[in-house]
GROMACS .gro file of C-alpha atoms in nm:
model
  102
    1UNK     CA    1   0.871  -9.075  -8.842
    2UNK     CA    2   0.955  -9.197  -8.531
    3UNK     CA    3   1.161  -8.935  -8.268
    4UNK     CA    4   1.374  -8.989  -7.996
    5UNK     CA    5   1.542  -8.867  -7.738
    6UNK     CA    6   1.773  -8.930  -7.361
    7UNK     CA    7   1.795  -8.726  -7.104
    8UNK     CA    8   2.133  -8.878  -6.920
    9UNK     CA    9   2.235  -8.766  -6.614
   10UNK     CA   10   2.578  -8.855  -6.419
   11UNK     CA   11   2.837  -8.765  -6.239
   12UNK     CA   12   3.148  -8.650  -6.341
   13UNK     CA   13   3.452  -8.803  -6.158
   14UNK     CA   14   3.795  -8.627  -6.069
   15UNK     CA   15   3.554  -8.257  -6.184
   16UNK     CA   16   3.730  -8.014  -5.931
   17UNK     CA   17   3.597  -7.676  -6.151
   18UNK     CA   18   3.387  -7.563  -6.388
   19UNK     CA   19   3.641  -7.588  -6.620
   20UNK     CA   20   3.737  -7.917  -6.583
   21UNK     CA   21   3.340  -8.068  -6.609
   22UNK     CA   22   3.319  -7.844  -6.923
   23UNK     CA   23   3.650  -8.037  -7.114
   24UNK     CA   24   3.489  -8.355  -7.027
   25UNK     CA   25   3.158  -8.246  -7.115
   26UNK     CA   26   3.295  -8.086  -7.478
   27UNK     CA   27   3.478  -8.356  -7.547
   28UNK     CA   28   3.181  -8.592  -7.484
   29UNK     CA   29   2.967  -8.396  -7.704
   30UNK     CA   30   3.223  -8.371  -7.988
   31UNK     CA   31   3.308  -8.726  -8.013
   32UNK     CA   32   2.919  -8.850  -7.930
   33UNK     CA   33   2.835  -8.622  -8.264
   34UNK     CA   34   3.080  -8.693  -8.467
   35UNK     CA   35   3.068  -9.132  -8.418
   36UNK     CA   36   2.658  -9.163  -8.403
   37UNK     CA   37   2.555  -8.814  -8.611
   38UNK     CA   38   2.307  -8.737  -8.343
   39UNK     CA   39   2.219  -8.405  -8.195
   40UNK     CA   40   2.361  -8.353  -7.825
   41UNK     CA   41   2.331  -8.069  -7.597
   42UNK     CA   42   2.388  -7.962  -7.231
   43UNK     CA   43   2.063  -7.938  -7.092
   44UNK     CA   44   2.051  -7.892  -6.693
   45UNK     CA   45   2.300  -7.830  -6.376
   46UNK     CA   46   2.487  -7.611  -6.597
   47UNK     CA   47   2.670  -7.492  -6.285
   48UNK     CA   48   2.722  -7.743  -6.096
   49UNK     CA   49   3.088  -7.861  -6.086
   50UNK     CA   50   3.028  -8.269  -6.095
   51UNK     CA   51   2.704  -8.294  -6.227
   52UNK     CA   52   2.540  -8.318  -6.554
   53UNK     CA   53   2.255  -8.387  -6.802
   54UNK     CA   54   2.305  -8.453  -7.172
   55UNK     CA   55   1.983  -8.520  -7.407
   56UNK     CA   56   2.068  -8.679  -7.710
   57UNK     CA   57   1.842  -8.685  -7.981
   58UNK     CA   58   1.757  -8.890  -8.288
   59UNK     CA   59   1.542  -8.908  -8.597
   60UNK     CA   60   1.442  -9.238  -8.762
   61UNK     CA   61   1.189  -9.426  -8.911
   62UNK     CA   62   1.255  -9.765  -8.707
   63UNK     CA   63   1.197  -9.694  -8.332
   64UNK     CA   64   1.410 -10.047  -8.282
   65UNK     CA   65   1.696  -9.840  -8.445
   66UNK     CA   66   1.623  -9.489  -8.264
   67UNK     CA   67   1.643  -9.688  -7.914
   68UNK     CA   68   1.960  -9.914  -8.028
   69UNK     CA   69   2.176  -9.604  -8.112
   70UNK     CA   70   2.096  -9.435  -7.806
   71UNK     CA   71   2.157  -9.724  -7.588
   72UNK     CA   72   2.447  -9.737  -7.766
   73UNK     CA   73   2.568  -9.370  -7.677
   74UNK     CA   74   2.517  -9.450  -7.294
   75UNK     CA   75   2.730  -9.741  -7.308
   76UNK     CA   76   3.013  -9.544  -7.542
   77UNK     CA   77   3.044  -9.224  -7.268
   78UNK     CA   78   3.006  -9.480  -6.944
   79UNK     CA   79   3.300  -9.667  -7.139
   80UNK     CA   80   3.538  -9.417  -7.260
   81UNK     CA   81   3.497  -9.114  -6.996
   82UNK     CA   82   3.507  -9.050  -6.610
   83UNK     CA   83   3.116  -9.068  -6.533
   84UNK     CA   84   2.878  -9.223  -6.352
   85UNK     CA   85   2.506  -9.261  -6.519
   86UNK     CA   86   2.269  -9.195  -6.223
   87UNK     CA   87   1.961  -9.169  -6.422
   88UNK     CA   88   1.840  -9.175  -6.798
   89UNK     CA   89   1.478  -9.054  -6.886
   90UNK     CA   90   1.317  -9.112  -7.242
   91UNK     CA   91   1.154  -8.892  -7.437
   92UNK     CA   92   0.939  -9.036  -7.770
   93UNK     CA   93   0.720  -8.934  -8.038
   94UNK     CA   94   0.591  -9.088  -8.334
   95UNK     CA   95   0.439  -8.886  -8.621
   96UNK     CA   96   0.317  -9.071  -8.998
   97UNK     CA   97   0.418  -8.872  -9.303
   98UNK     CA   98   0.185  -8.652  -9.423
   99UNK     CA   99   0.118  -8.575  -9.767
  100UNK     CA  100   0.074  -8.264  -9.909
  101UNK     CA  101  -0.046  -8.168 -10.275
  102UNK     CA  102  -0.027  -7.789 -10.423
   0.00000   0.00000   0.00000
């Protein structure tokens, strides 16, 4: 079982509140979940107007296919909303099966 997971962090253009980094940020989240069934959450600068870090994470037993989704997620939010990618950190583990008997 191979886990993994990106910490993204960017910059939010045209964010003048709270309130407007949080639509973008929702909306990211929703449509990110719903297209590539990966978990997503809001991880750091939580109040900081312009700035951001999702980690996505991911489940699989192909690390090829863990890091092709991802990469895949980075390119879909650069694409499709107002941001800027300033950094992306990786986080892996790999664990075999283990079997149990009872």
């Amino acid at each position: 079982m191979f886990l993994l997971a990106s910490l993204v962090t960017f910059i939010i253009q045209d964010a003048y509140s709270l309130k407007d980094k949080r639509r973008v940020i929702k909306s990211m989240m929703a449509k990110v979940q719903q297209k590539f069934k990966v978990s997503v959450a809001e991880v750091s600068h939580n109040d900081m107007q312009n700035l951001a870090v999702l980690g996505f994470g991911i489940v699989s037993n192909a690390d090829y296919q863990a890091q092709l989704v991802l990469d895949n997620i980075h390119d879909f939010i650069e694409l499709h909303y107002p941001i800027e990618i300033v950094a992306v950190d990786w986080l892996e583990s790999y664990e075999r099966a283990k079997s149990y008997s009872g």
